[in-house]
Amino acid sequence: MEALTQLITAINDIVWGPPMLVAILGTGLYLQLRLGFMPITRILAGFAMVWRGRQAAPDAPGEITPYAALMTALAATVGTGNIAGVATAIAIGGPGAMFWMWMTALVGMATKYSEVLLAVHYRETDDHGEQVGGPMYAIKNGLGKRWRWLGAAFAIFGGLAGFGIGNMVQSNSIAGALETAFGINPWVSGVVMAVFTGFVLLGGVKRIGAVAERLVPFMCVGYIVASLTVLGLYADQIPAAFTLIFASAFSPVAATGGFAGAAVLMAMRYGVARGIFSNEAGLGTAGIAQAAGQTRNAVESGLVGMMGTFIDTIIVCTMTGLVLIVTGVWSSGLKGAALSAAGFNAAFPGYGGQFLAVAIAVFAFTTILGWAYYGEKCWGYLVGTAAEVPYRVLWTIFVLVGAVTHLDFVWLVADTLNAFMALPNLISLLLLSPVIVRLSHEYWAKKALALKTASVN
């Protein structure tokens, strides 16, 4: 077992090393350039599309509203990475890591936009009459038969990775947080989580979307309000915090307190890596959820989808980072969730840790639901809709197993499979970039023409 762990660790270091980070960032930057930085310049249009997407469009193909589809995607991405991931990046790379997380998000918006656009443009109707899509369908229908093996590879890696990174790792985080903060036995947490998970999954994507569109905004707004309260208490430290972030992004940070010091390359590496881990831009997963959204236009779905990256990293992750920096705990030597808990405890002594435990529990539970849908569609692509019921039962069982099991090896394997998911997706994005650009230009040209015609009349 030790030899296997060492082997997987070596593979993980390679697949998540600098070449992969460059590949993901490079693909995003390439798409931004091809699109004329449209994903950034159209952020307001994206927010407007999200707001408009709250209303159902019964005559458009799809099972849930575009808003519910976005919330399902956010359910999977807004999780422990926004709390523990950000804390780890700053604890190791220094405050400058926050700047590189922002840069990763701005580049990643083009990646997420493109992933969702292709997923909707090339989606299919399954045996149940439901719309299904994602990188596997984009590869199959966009690149042709010769590339089907690449789509199957994505589905295999995604179907397996989900049980780790989207299931057991999340339930284990919930059980650990609740045991530490409230003394709740992991078996109790596991059983309760399994029951709730099974209930939601039995209703399929419509119930997942219904739960997500209620729970995700609640958890995001609650976390942001709590973070803003901390920032209000330390308002005098906010200008210094931003100065430190920008300075540390381009200059080495000296050792101070429990912080060992960090070079610029370290800030960049951990900021980029944790940014990608948090918003999943480049993995292709968001397109699977957005493909179920009711829409007639893939570009509009892409605009909605890219806002997930903005909300996840630019808003939620920034809240965590600023709390750690203004309270001064970033240099304490702590890492992960313990560091985030210390930040909230500095503002709310005795209650910060409990608040964070609840936040982790809600964030991680929605991740379980979002990834359950991703995995189901991956296996559905491989073996058909007959896999749905057995998959949902197995997924629910693994939630309980994850809550009561030591998962270092599982996390390692799942993290490695995540990298293997990214490769087919990045290849398809690059090869299908002419389609992305053409559809985008056609959409905005029609919008401009309609606006011009309306002004003349």
mmCIF file of C-alpha atoms in Angstrom, residues 122-280:
data_model
loop_
_atom_site.group_PDB
_atom_site.id
_atom_site.type_symbol
_atom_site.label_atom_id
_atom_site.label_comp_id
_atom_site.label_asym_id
_atom_site.label_seq_id
_atom_site.Cartn_x
_atom_site.Cartn_y
_atom_site.Cartn_z
ATOM 1 C CA TYR A 122 -23.575 19.861 -28.647
ATOM 2 C CA ARG A 123 -26.022 18.475 -26.062
ATOM 3 C CA GLU A 124 -28.277 15.502 -26.770
ATOM 4 C CA THR A 125 -31.605 14.101 -25.604
ATOM 5 C CA ASP A 126 -31.285 10.894 -23.540
ATOM 6 C CA ASP A 127 -33.659 7.907 -23.250
ATOM 7 C CA HIS A 128 -35.748 9.771 -20.656
ATOM 8 C CA GLY A 129 -36.187 12.768 -22.953
ATOM 9 C CA GLU A 130 -33.828 14.916 -20.850
ATOM 10 C CA GLN A 131 -31.105 17.200 -22.195
ATOM 11 C CA VAL A 132 -27.579 15.969 -21.446
ATOM 12 C CA GLY A 133 -24.225 17.515 -22.295
ATOM 13 C CA GLY A 134 -20.684 18.183 -21.191
ATOM 14 C CA PRO A 135 -17.160 17.717 -22.559
ATOM 15 C CA MET A 136 -17.867 14.085 -23.542
ATOM 16 C CA TYR A 137 -20.750 15.141 -25.809
ATOM 17 C CA ALA A 138 -18.840 18.145 -27.151
ATOM 18 C CA ILE A 139 -15.997 15.812 -28.130
ATOM 19 C CA LYS A 140 -18.341 13.172 -29.594
ATOM 20 C CA ASN A 141 -20.521 15.568 -31.611
ATOM 21 C CA GLY A 142 -18.018 18.317 -32.270
ATOM 22 C CA LEU A 143 -14.834 16.417 -33.078
ATOM 23 C CA GLY A 144 -16.334 13.289 -34.636
ATOM 24 C CA LYS A 145 -15.976 9.519 -34.306
ATOM 25 C CA ARG A 146 -12.187 9.482 -34.315
ATOM 26 C CA TRP A 147 -12.194 11.404 -31.034
ATOM 27 C CA ARG A 148 -14.867 9.426 -29.191
ATOM 28 C CA TRP A 149 -12.213 7.680 -27.124
ATOM 29 C CA LEU A 150 -11.288 11.078 -25.656
ATOM 30 C CA GLY A 151 -14.880 11.731 -24.612
ATOM 31 C CA ALA A 152 -15.051 8.278 -23.033
ATOM 32 C CA ALA A 153 -11.806 8.981 -21.176
ATOM 33 C CA PHE A 154 -13.289 12.162 -19.690
ATOM 34 C CA ALA A 155 -16.413 10.287 -18.602
ATOM 35 C CA ILE A 156 -14.405 7.488 -16.982
ATOM 36 C CA PHE A 157 -12.139 9.869 -15.075
ATOM 37 C CA GLY A 158 -15.085 12.041 -14.041
ATOM 38 C CA GLY A 159 -17.226 9.088 -13.013
ATOM 39 C CA LEU A 160 -14.475 7.725 -10.785
ATOM 40 C CA ALA A 161 -13.136 11.028 -9.423
ATOM 41 C CA GLY A 162 -16.597 12.026 -8.253
ATOM 42 C CA PHE A 163 -16.743 9.287 -5.626
ATOM 43 C CA GLY A 164 -13.635 10.739 -4.038
ATOM 44 C CA ILE A 165 -13.395 14.493 -4.492
ATOM 45 C CA GLY A 166 -17.143 15.080 -4.786
ATOM 46 C CA ASN A 167 -18.388 12.522 -2.283
ATOM 47 C CA MET A 168 -16.232 10.876 0.384
ATOM 48 C CA VAL A 169 -13.824 13.785 0.821
ATOM 49 C CA GLN A 170 -16.758 16.153 1.291
ATOM 50 C CA SER A 171 -18.698 13.966 3.764
ATOM 51 C CA ASN A 172 -15.468 13.402 5.683
ATOM 52 C CA SER A 173 -14.924 17.176 5.910
ATOM 53 C CA ILE A 174 -18.465 17.653 7.198
ATOM 54 C CA ALA A 175 -18.164 14.896 9.795
ATOM 55 C CA GLY A 176 -14.781 16.183 10.985
ATOM 56 C CA ALA A 177 -15.956 19.793 11.265
ATOM 57 C CA LEU A 178 -19.118 18.881 13.182
ATOM 58 C CA GLU A 179 -17.241 16.552 15.524
ATOM 59 C CA THR A 180 -14.634 19.221 16.326
ATOM 60 C CA ALA A 181 -17.115 22.072 16.816
ATOM 61 C CA PHE A 182 -20.112 20.294 18.356
ATOM 62 C CA GLY A 183 -18.908 16.804 19.398
ATOM 63 C CA ILE A 184 -21.255 15.041 16.947
ATOM 64 C CA ASN A 185 -20.288 11.414 16.273
ATOM 65 C CA PRO A 186 -19.198 10.910 12.616
ATOM 66 C CA TRP A 187 -21.591 7.950 12.309
ATOM 67 C CA VAL A 188 -24.507 10.223 13.188
ATOM 68 C CA SER A 189 -23.367 12.834 10.676
ATOM 69 C CA GLY A 190 -22.855 10.153 8.046
ATOM 70 C CA VAL A 191 -26.315 8.614 8.447
ATOM 71 C CA VAL A 192 -28.050 12.011 8.365
ATOM 72 C CA MET A 193 -26.080 13.070 5.275
ATOM 73 C CA ALA A 194 -26.824 9.788 3.508
ATOM 74 C CA VAL A 195 -30.561 10.113 4.178
ATOM 75 C CA PHE A 196 -30.723 13.677 2.872
ATOM 76 C CA THR A 197 -28.532 12.838 -0.126
ATOM 77 C CA GLY A 198 -30.676 9.836 -1.074
ATOM 78 C CA PHE A 199 -33.867 11.887 -0.794
ATOM 79 C CA VAL A 200 -32.558 14.621 -3.087
ATOM 80 C CA LEU A 201 -31.053 12.249 -5.662
ATOM 81 C CA LEU A 202 -34.286 10.270 -6.014
ATOM 82 C CA GLY A 203 -35.835 13.374 -7.562
ATOM 83 C CA GLY A 204 -33.161 13.635 -10.262
ATOM 84 C CA VAL A 205 -31.859 16.898 -11.693
ATOM 85 C CA LYS A 206 -35.115 18.771 -11.038
ATOM 86 C CA ARG A 207 -34.897 18.147 -7.300
ATOM 87 C CA ILE A 208 -31.136 18.778 -7.240
ATOM 88 C CA GLY A 209 -31.745 22.078 -9.046
ATOM 89 C CA ALA A 210 -34.601 23.009 -6.699
ATOM 90 C CA VAL A 211 -32.463 22.365 -3.604
ATOM 91 C CA ALA A 212 -29.436 24.114 -5.119
ATOM 92 C CA GLU A 213 -31.289 27.293 -6.119
ATOM 93 C CA ARG A 214 -32.472 27.697 -2.528
ATOM 94 C CA LEU A 215 -29.467 26.481 -0.563
ATOM 95 C CA VAL A 216 -26.582 27.908 -2.618
ATOM 96 C CA PRO A 217 -27.658 31.589 -2.534
ATOM 97 C CA PHE A 218 -28.438 31.224 1.186
ATOM 98 C CA MET A 219 -25.018 29.795 2.003
ATOM 99 C CA CYS A 220 -23.125 32.259 -0.215
ATOM 100 C CA VAL A 221 -24.954 35.304 1.110
ATOM 101 C CA GLY A 222 -24.629 34.086 4.717
ATOM 102 C CA TYR A 223 -20.893 33.544 4.353
ATOM 103 C CA ILE A 224 -20.397 36.902 2.632
ATOM 104 C CA VAL A 225 -22.387 38.744 5.327
ATOM 105 C CA ALA A 226 -20.347 37.095 8.100
ATOM 106 C CA SER A 227 -17.115 37.957 6.285
ATOM 107 C CA LEU A 228 -18.198 41.551 5.715
ATOM 108 C CA THR A 229 -18.982 41.822 9.423
ATOM 109 C CA VAL A 230 -15.407 40.792 10.215
ATOM 110 C CA LEU A 231 -14.104 43.278 7.647
ATOM 111 C CA GLY A 232 -16.255 45.971 9.234
ATOM 112 C CA LEU A 233 -14.651 45.290 12.618
ATOM 113 C CA TYR A 234 -11.190 45.531 11.034
ATOM 114 C CA ALA A 235 -12.029 48.260 8.496
ATOM 115 C CA ASP A 236 -8.852 50.192 9.283
ATOM 116 C CA GLN A 237 -6.785 47.187 8.140
ATOM 117 C CA ILE A 238 -8.418 46.791 4.716
ATOM 118 C CA PRO A 239 -6.206 49.275 2.776
ATOM 119 C CA ALA A 240 -3.083 47.662 4.248
ATOM 120 C CA ALA A 241 -4.441 44.218 3.321
ATOM 121 C CA PHE A 242 -4.809 45.149 -0.359
ATOM 122 C CA THR A 243 -1.371 46.756 -0.342
ATOM 123 C CA LEU A 244 0.092 43.559 1.101
ATOM 124 C CA ILE A 245 -1.699 41.394 -1.486
ATOM 125 C CA PHE A 246 -0.395 43.375 -4.463
ATOM 126 C CA ALA A 247 3.106 43.803 -3.026
ATOM 127 C CA SER A 248 3.400 40.113 -2.136
ATOM 128 C CA ALA A 249 2.282 39.065 -5.614
ATOM 129 C CA PHE A 250 5.469 40.532 -7.111
ATOM 130 C CA SER A 251 7.929 40.564 -4.210
ATOM 131 C CA PRO A 252 9.103 37.808 -1.817
ATOM 132 C CA VAL A 253 7.495 37.806 1.619
ATOM 133 C CA ALA A 254 9.861 37.553 4.582
ATOM 134 C CA ALA A 255 9.285 35.064 7.384
ATOM 135 C CA THR A 256 7.137 36.472 10.174
ATOM 136 C CA GLY A 257 5.434 34.825 13.137
ATOM 137 C CA GLY A 258 4.645 31.249 12.134
ATOM 138 C CA PHE A 259 4.921 32.074 8.412
ATOM 139 C CA ALA A 260 8.055 30.598 6.853
ATOM 140 C CA GLY A 261 8.335 33.177 4.080
ATOM 141 C CA ALA A 262 7.515 32.716 0.389
ATOM 142 C CA ALA A 263 8.992 33.533 -2.997
ATOM 143 C CA VAL A 264 6.908 35.093 -5.765
ATOM 144 C CA LEU A 265 6.853 31.758 -7.618
ATOM 145 C CA MET A 266 5.339 30.084 -4.564
ATOM 146 C CA ALA A 267 2.608 32.716 -4.302
ATOM 147 C CA MET A 268 1.868 32.264 -7.988
ATOM 148 C CA ARG A 269 1.876 28.460 -7.851
ATOM 149 C CA TYR A 270 -0.434 28.115 -4.855
ATOM 150 C CA GLY A 271 -2.694 30.961 -5.945
ATOM 151 C CA VAL A 272 -3.188 29.421 -9.385
ATOM 152 C CA ALA A 273 -3.532 25.836 -8.104
ATOM 153 C CA ARG A 274 -6.062 26.688 -5.391
ATOM 154 C CA GLY A 275 -7.932 29.010 -7.726
ATOM 155 C CA ILE A 276 -8.393 26.191 -10.230
ATOM 156 C CA PHE A 277 -9.311 23.757 -7.438
ATOM 157 C CA SER A 278 -11.944 26.180 -6.188
ATOM 158 C CA ASN A 279 -13.718 27.263 -9.385
ATOM 159 C CA GLU A 280 -12.996 24.150 -11.533
#
